[in-house]
Coordinates of C-alpha atoms and ligand atoms in Angstrom, one line a residue:
X395 CA 24.4 8.9 14.9
X396 CA 22.5 7.5 12.1
X397 CA 20.6 9.4 9.9
X398 CA 17.4 8.1 7.8
X399 CA 15.5 8.9 5.5
X400 CA 11.8 7.6 5.5
X401 CA 8.9 8.3 2.9
X402 CA 5.6 8.4 4.9
X403 CA 2.9 7.2 3.0
X404 CA -0.5 7.4 5.3
X405 CA -2.5 6.8 2.0
X406 CA -6.5 6.3 2.8
X407 CA -9.1 5.9 5.1
X408 CA -7.9 5.4 8.6
X409 CA -4.2 5.0 7.3
X410 CA -3.7 8.7 8.3
X411 CA -4.5 7.8 12.2
X412 CA -2.7 4.5 12.4
X413 CA 0.4 6.1 11.1
X414 CA 0.5 8.8 13.3
X415 CA 0.5 6.8 16.1
X416 CA 3.1 4.8 14.4
X417 CA 5.3 8.3 14.1
X418 CA 4.8 9.0 17.7
X419 CA 6.5 5.7 18.5
X420 CA 9.2 6.4 16.5
X421 CA 10.2 9.7 17.6
X422 CA 9.7 8.5 21.1
X423 CA 12.2 5.4 20.4
X424 CA 14.6 7.7 18.3
X425 CA 14.8 9.9 21.4
X426 CA 15.6 7.0 23.8
X427 CA 17.9 4.9 21.2
X428 CA 19.6 7.5 19.7
X429 CA 18.8 7.4 16.2
X430 CA 18.1 10.4 13.8
X431 CA 15.9 10.3 11.3
X432 CA 14.0 12.8 8.7
X433 CA 10.4 12.1 7.3
X434 CA 8.2 13.1 4.1
X435 CA 4.8 12.6 3.7
X436 CA 3.5 11.7 0.2
X437 CA -0.1 12.3 -0.8
X438 CA -0.7 8.9 -2.6
X439 CA -3.9 7.6 -2.4
X440 CA -7.5 7.8 -3.3
X441 CA -8.0 11.7 -2.8
X442 CA -5.1 12.4 -5.1
X443 CA -6.4 10.4 -7.4
X444 CA -10.0 11.5 -7.5
X445 CA -8.2 15.2 -7.5
X446 CA -5.9 14.5 -10.2
X447 CA -6.3 11.2 -11.9
X448 CA -2.9 10.1 -10.5
X449 CA -1.8 7.0 -9.1
X450 CA 1.8 6.5 -9.0
X451 CA 4.0 7.6 -11.9
X452 CA 7.6 6.8 -12.5
X453 CA 9.0 10.5 -11.2
X454 CA 7.5 9.4 -7.4
X455 CA 9.0 6.1 -7.7
X456 CA 12.3 7.4 -8.7
X457 CA 11.9 9.8 -5.8
X458 CA 11.0 7.4 -3.3
X459 CA 14.2 5.1 -4.4
X460 CA 16.0 8.2 -2.1
X461 CA 14.7 6.9 1.0
X462 CA 16.1 4.1 3.5
X463 CA 12.5 3.1 4.0
X464 CA 8.6 3.4 3.2
X465 CA 6.4 3.5 5.8
X466 CA 2.6 2.9 4.4
X467 CA -1.0 3.3 6.5
X468 CA -3.6 1.7 3.9
X469 CA -4.7 2.2 0.0
X470 CA -8.2 2.0 -0.8
X471 CA -11.1 4.3 -1.1
X472 CA -15.0 3.4 -1.5
X473 CA -15.5 6.3 -4.2
X474 CA -12.6 4.5 -6.6
X475 CA -13.4 1.3 -8.4
X476 CA -11.4 -1.6 -6.8
X477 CA -8.3 -2.1 -8.6
X478 CA -7.3 1.1 -9.6
X479 CA -5.1 1.8 -6.3
X480 CA -4.2 -1.5 -5.3
X481 CA -2.4 -2.0 -8.6
X482 CA -1.8 1.9 -9.3
X483 CA -0.1 2.2 -5.9
X484 CA 0.3 -0.6 -3.8
X485 CA 1.4 -3.3 -5.9
X486 CA 3.0 -0.6 -8.3
X487 CA 5.3 0.1 -5.3
X488 CA 5.9 -3.8 -4.5
X489 CA 6.9 -4.3 -8.1
X490 CA 8.8 -1.2 -9.0
X491 CA 11.0 -1.1 -6.1
X492 CA 11.2 -5.2 -6.6
X493 CA 10.1 -5.6 -3.1
X494 CA 10.3 -9.9 -3.5
X495 CA 9.1 -10.9 0.1
X496 CA 6.5 -10.1 2.1
X497 CA 7.5 -10.9 5.3
X498 CA 4.3 -11.8 7.6
X499 CA 4.7 -12.7 11.3
X500 CA 1.7 -14.3 13.1
X501 CA 2.5 -13.8 16.9
X502 CA -0.2 -14.2 19.9
X503 CA 0.5 -11.8 22.3
X504 CA -2.8 -12.4 24.4
X505 CA -4.7 -15.9 24.5
X506 CA -7.7 -13.9 25.4
X507 CA -8.1 -12.4 21.9
X508 CA -7.5 -15.6 20.1
X509 CA -10.8 -17.4 18.1
X510 CA -9.0 -20.8 18.9
X511 CA -10.2 -22.7 22.3
X512 CA -6.7 -23.7 24.3
X513 CA -4.6 -22.0 22.5
X514 CA -1.6 -20.2 24.1
X515 CA 0.8 -17.2 22.9
X516 CA 3.8 -20.4 22.5
X517 CA 1.5 -22.1 20.5
X518 CA 0.9 -19.6 18.0
X519 CA 4.4 -18.0 16.5
X520 CA 5.3 -18.4 13.2
X521 CA 6.3 -16.4 10.0
X522 CA 4.8 -16.2 6.5
X523 CA 7.3 -15.7 3.8
X524 CA 5.3 -14.4 0.9
X525 CA 6.6 -14.4 -2.5
X526 CA 5.6 -10.6 -3.4
X527 CA 6.6 -9.9 -7.3
X528 CA 5.4 -13.0 -9.6
X529 CA 2.5 -15.6 -9.7
X530 CA -1.2 -14.5 -10.1
X531 CA -0.5 -11.1 -9.2
X532 CA 1.7 -10.5 -12.1
X533 CA -1.6 -9.5 -14.5
X534 CA -0.9 -12.0 -17.0
X535 CA -3.6 -12.9 -19.0
X536 CA -6.5 -12.1 -21.6
X537 CA -10.2 -12.2 -22.2
X538 CA -11.4 -13.9 -25.3
X539 CA -14.9 -13.1 -26.8
X540 CA -15.4 -10.7 -24.0
X541 CA -19.0 -10.4 -23.3
X542 CA -20.3 -12.8 -25.1
X543 CA -21.5 -16.3 -23.9
X544 CA -18.6 -18.2 -25.0
X545 CA -15.9 -15.6 -23.1
X546 CA -12.9 -17.1 -21.9
X547 CA -10.8 -15.3 -19.2
X548 CA -7.5 -16.6 -18.0
X549 CA -5.3 -15.3 -15.3
X550 CA -1.7 -16.8 -15.5
X551 CA 0.4 -17.7 -12.7
X552 CA 3.8 -16.5 -13.7
X553 CA 6.8 -18.2 -11.6
X554 CA 10.3 -18.1 -12.6
X555 CA 13.1 -20.0 -11.3
X556 CA 15.0 -16.9 -10.2
X557 CA 12.1 -15.7 -8.7
X558 CA 11.3 -19.0 -7.0
X559 CA 14.8 -19.3 -5.5
X560 CA 15.1 -15.7 -4.1
X561 CA 12.3 -16.1 -2.1
X562 CA 12.9 -19.5 -1.4
X563 CA 16.6 -18.4 -0.2
X564 CA 15.2 -15.9 1.9
X565 CA 13.0 -18.3 3.9
X566 CA 16.0 -20.5 4.7
X567 CA 17.6 -17.4 5.9
X568 CA 15.0 -16.3 8.1
X569 CA 14.5 -19.6 9.6
X570 CA 18.4 -19.9 10.6
X571 CA 18.1 -16.7 12.0
X572 CA 15.0 -17.2 14.2
X573 CA 16.7 -20.5 15.6
X574 CA 13.3 -21.6 16.9
X575 CA 12.2 -24.9 15.5
X576 CA 14.3 -24.4 12.4
X577 CA 11.7 -25.8 10.3
X578 CA 10.4 -24.4 7.1
X579 CA 7.3 -25.4 5.7
X580 CA 6.7 -25.1 1.8
X581 CA 2.9 -24.3 1.4
X582 CA 1.6 -24.9 -2.2
X583 CA -0.6 -27.2 -4.2
X584 CA 1.6 -29.8 -5.8
X585 CA -1.3 -32.0 -6.5
X586 CA -3.5 -29.8 -8.9
X587 CA -1.1 -27.0 -10.1
X588 CA 1.6 -29.3 -11.6
X589 CA 3.7 -26.7 -13.4
X590 CA 4.0 -23.9 -10.5
X591 CA 4.2 -26.3 -7.8
X592 CA 6.7 -28.7 -9.7
X593 CA 9.0 -25.7 -9.9
X594 CA 8.7 -24.5 -6.5
X595 CA 8.9 -27.9 -4.9
X596 CA 12.2 -28.7 -7.2
X597 CA 13.5 -25.3 -6.2
X598 CA 13.1 -25.9 -2.3
X599 CA 14.5 -29.5 -2.7
X600 CA 17.5 -27.9 -4.2
X601 CA 18.0 -25.5 -2.0
X602 CA 17.1 -27.2 1.2
X603 CA 20.7 -29.0 0.5
X604 CA 22.7 -25.6 1.4
X605 CA 20.7 -25.8 4.8
X606 CA 21.6 -29.0 6.4
X607 CA 20.5 -27.4 9.8
X608 CA 17.2 -26.9 8.7
X609 CA 14.1 -29.3 8.8
X610 CA 11.9 -29.3 5.8
X611 CA 8.1 -29.6 5.3
X612 CA 5.3 -29.5 3.1
X613 CA 2.1 -28.6 3.2
X614 CA -0.8 -27.9 0.6
X615 CA -2.4 -24.7 1.0
X616 CA -6.0 -26.2 1.9
X617 CA -4.7 -28.4 4.7
X618 CA -2.3 -25.6 5.6
X619 CA -5.5 -23.5 6.4
X620 CA -6.8 -26.3 8.5
X621 CA -3.2 -26.4 10.4
X622 CA -3.8 -22.9 11.3
X623 CA -6.8 -23.5 13.3
X624 CA -6.1 -27.2 14.3
X625 CA -2.3 -27.5 15.2
X626 CA -0.8 -24.0 14.7
X627 CA 2.3 -24.8 16.9
X628 CA 3.6 -27.3 14.2
X629 CA 4.8 -24.0 12.3
X630 CA 8.1 -22.4 12.3
X631 CA 8.3 -20.5 8.9
X632 CA 6.1 -21.2 6.0
X633 CA 7.3 -20.1 2.3
X634 CA 4.8 -19.9 -0.3
X635 CA 3.4 -18.2 -3.5
X636 CA 2.2 -14.6 -3.7
X637 CA -1.7 -15.6 -3.6
X638 CA -1.2 -18.3 -1.7
X639 CA 0.6 -16.3 0.8
X640 CA -2.1 -13.3 0.5
X641 CA -5.1 -15.7 1.7
X642 CA -3.1 -17.7 4.4
X643 CA -2.3 -14.5 6.2
X644 CA -5.2 -13.0 6.2
X645 CA -6.4 -16.0 8.3
X646 CA -3.0 -15.7 10.2
X647 CA -4.1 -12.6 11.3
X648 CA -7.2 -13.8 12.9
X649 CA -5.4 -16.3 15.3
X650 CA -3.2 -13.9 16.0
X651 CA -6.0 -11.6 17.3
X652 CA -7.2 -10.0 14.4
X653 CA -6.5 -7.1 11.7
X654 CA -5.4 -4.5 14.6
X655 CA -2.3 -6.5 15.2
X656 CA -1.1 -7.8 11.9
X657 CA 2.0 -5.9 10.8
X658 CA 3.7 -7.1 7.4
X659 CA 7.1 -5.8 5.8
X660 CA 7.6 -5.8 1.9
X661 CA 11.2 -6.2 1.8
X662 CA 13.7 -5.7 -1.0
X663 CA 16.9 -7.2 0.8
X664 CA 19.2 -5.6 -1.4
X665 CA 17.0 -2.2 -1.5
X666 CA 14.5 0.0 -0.6
X667 CA 11.5 -2.0 1.6
X668 CA 8.3 -1.0 2.9
X669 CA 6.3 -1.6 5.7
X670 CA 2.5 -1.4 6.5
X671 CA -0.1 -2.9 8.7
X672 CA -1.8 -5.6 6.7
X673 CA -5.6 -4.6 7.0
X674 CA -7.4 -2.1 4.9
X675 CA -8.4 1.5 4.9
X676 CA -11.4 0.6 7.0
X677 CA -13.8 3.5 5.9
X678 CA -16.6 3.2 8.3
X679 CA -13.9 3.6 11.2
X680 CA -12.4 6.4 9.3
X681 CA -12.0 9.8 11.2
X682 CA -13.5 8.3 14.8
X683 CA -10.1 7.9 16.6
X684 CA -10.9 4.5 17.0
X685 CA -9.2 2.3 14.9
X686 CA -6.3 0.2 16.3
X687 CA -2.9 1.5 15.5
X688 CA -1.0 -1.9 16.8
X689 CA -0.5 -3.1 13.7
X690 CA 0.8 0.3 12.0
X691 CA 3.4 0.5 14.9
X692 CA 4.5 -3.3 14.6
X693 CA 5.0 -2.6 11.3
X694 CA 7.3 0.7 12.5
X695 CA 8.8 -1.9 14.5
X696 CA 9.8 -3.9 11.6
X697 CA 11.3 -1.0 9.7
X698 CA 13.5 -0.1 12.6
X699 CA 14.4 -3.7 13.0
X700 CA 15.3 -4.3 9.0
X701 CA 17.2 -0.6 9.6
X702 CA 19.5 -2.1 11.8
X703 CA 17.9 -0.4 15.3
X704 CA 17.0 -4.0 16.7
X705 CA 17.4 -2.7 20.2
X706 CA 14.4 -0.1 19.4
X707 CA 12.5 -2.4 17.6
X708 CA 12.5 -5.1 20.4
X709 CA 11.9 -2.1 23.1
X710 CA 8.5 -1.3 20.7
X711 CA 7.6 -4.9 20.7
X712 CA 7.8 -5.1 24.1
X713 CA 5.6 -2.3 24.9
X714 CA 2.8 -3.5 22.7
X715 CA 2.8 -7.1 24.4
X716 CA 2.7 -5.4 27.9
X717 CA 0.0 -3.5 26.0
X718 CA -2.2 -6.1 24.6
X719 CA -1.8 -8.7 27.8
X720 CA -2.7 -5.8 30.4
X721 CA -4.4 -2.7 28.7
X722 CA -6.8 -3.4 25.8
X723 CA -10.2 -5.0 26.6
X724 CA -10.0 -5.9 22.6
X725 CA -7.9 -5.8 19.5
X726 CA -10.9 -5.0 17.6
X727 CA -11.7 -1.0 16.5
X728 CA -14.2 0.7 18.8
X729 CA -13.8 -2.2 21.6
X730 CA -10.5 -1.2 22.6
X731 CA -11.3 0.8 25.7
X732 CA -9.1 3.6 24.7
X733 CA -8.9 5.8 21.3
X734 CA -6.6 5.2 18.6
X735 CA -4.2 8.2 20.1
X736 CA -4.5 6.9 23.4
X737 CA -3.1 3.6 22.3
X738 CA -0.3 5.3 20.5
X739 CA 0.1 7.4 24.2
X740 CA 0.4 3.8 25.8
X741 CA 3.2 2.6 24.0
X742 CA 5.2 6.2 23.9
X743 CA 4.8 5.7 27.8
X744 CA 6.4 2.2 27.9
X745 CA 9.5 3.2 25.5
Ligands
IPM643 C1 -2.6 -7.6 1.2 C2 -3.7 -7.0 0.4 C3 -3.1 -6.7 -1.1 C4 -2.6 -7.7 -1.9 C5 -4.3 -5.9 -2.0 C6 -4.8 -4.7 -1.1 C7 -3.7 -5.6 -3.6 O1 -4.7 -7.6 0.6 O2 -1.2 -6.4 1.4 O3 -2.2 -8.4 1.4 O4 -3.4 -8.7 -2.2 O5 -1.5 -8.1 -1.5
MN644 MN1 -4.5 -9.7 1.7

């Protein structure tokens, strides 16, 4: 029997509610597929910050290194100034644990929930591989003459050859393994951001030579958003930088049916990965048992897949597909026709 150690960070707002459902599903899957695990819950988030002034320190990170994976709910608190928890906790975890890939599958399960007319599940089925450790997220830049009329603020996009290459290589591997259209699209802005995207394009072209079985393509990021709406069926796997990946995956979430279903993994292929629903803490729905837990449940499935429990992950996905097709009235909070915990129960019943 396997034994996994899972660090659970419910975080803020509805994070706790959705993670509870995810843990329920994990328990059912463990029993069914015969894997064992233990969990420890960590209280990192807005409440702890308001009480102690602490986000995450070196010791916390060291403790997390002992785990097989991290299961995260949501970070973001209405009483804390934007940026503090995001950089202090979420980005700190991603960077400290070198989770250099943000893997975001975009998959439509029920065409009734797609805002695009005439698009079917087979049309919206692709993966975004977002670089997760560099770019504009590196927090490099400065103010000059702050607060004066001559103020200048710079924010630097930092791209290393090594960082870009490991991300692109990972994306080629995902494309090969997925074996759908075997097509990898580089999404960038070579026509304007001529330093960063020159490096990305050159690296992409070089790595592509090692993958003759993979077709390659390029799309500017602005055009990519257009294709997401017009021809999402063109995509198989997309690789892009941190900022563009952040933006296009929110649009991706919408075309797959909304934040209620969108899951992601912060992956360190050689280390500890962290899985989360990509939506936020949704303060206005907190404590009402109305938020959709499926994104968190799907993130749990991604976690199991990464840990090597592919069969269990598939069972969760199949259960989710069945529920999204046959049971739910909507994927949105308060409109599902079921409460948060009932949706969790529906998944458990199908495992
Ligand atoms: C995401 C979120 C984060 C990001 C925020 C909360 C820092 O939007 O995971 O996409 O920008 O990466
Ligand atoms: Mn985002």
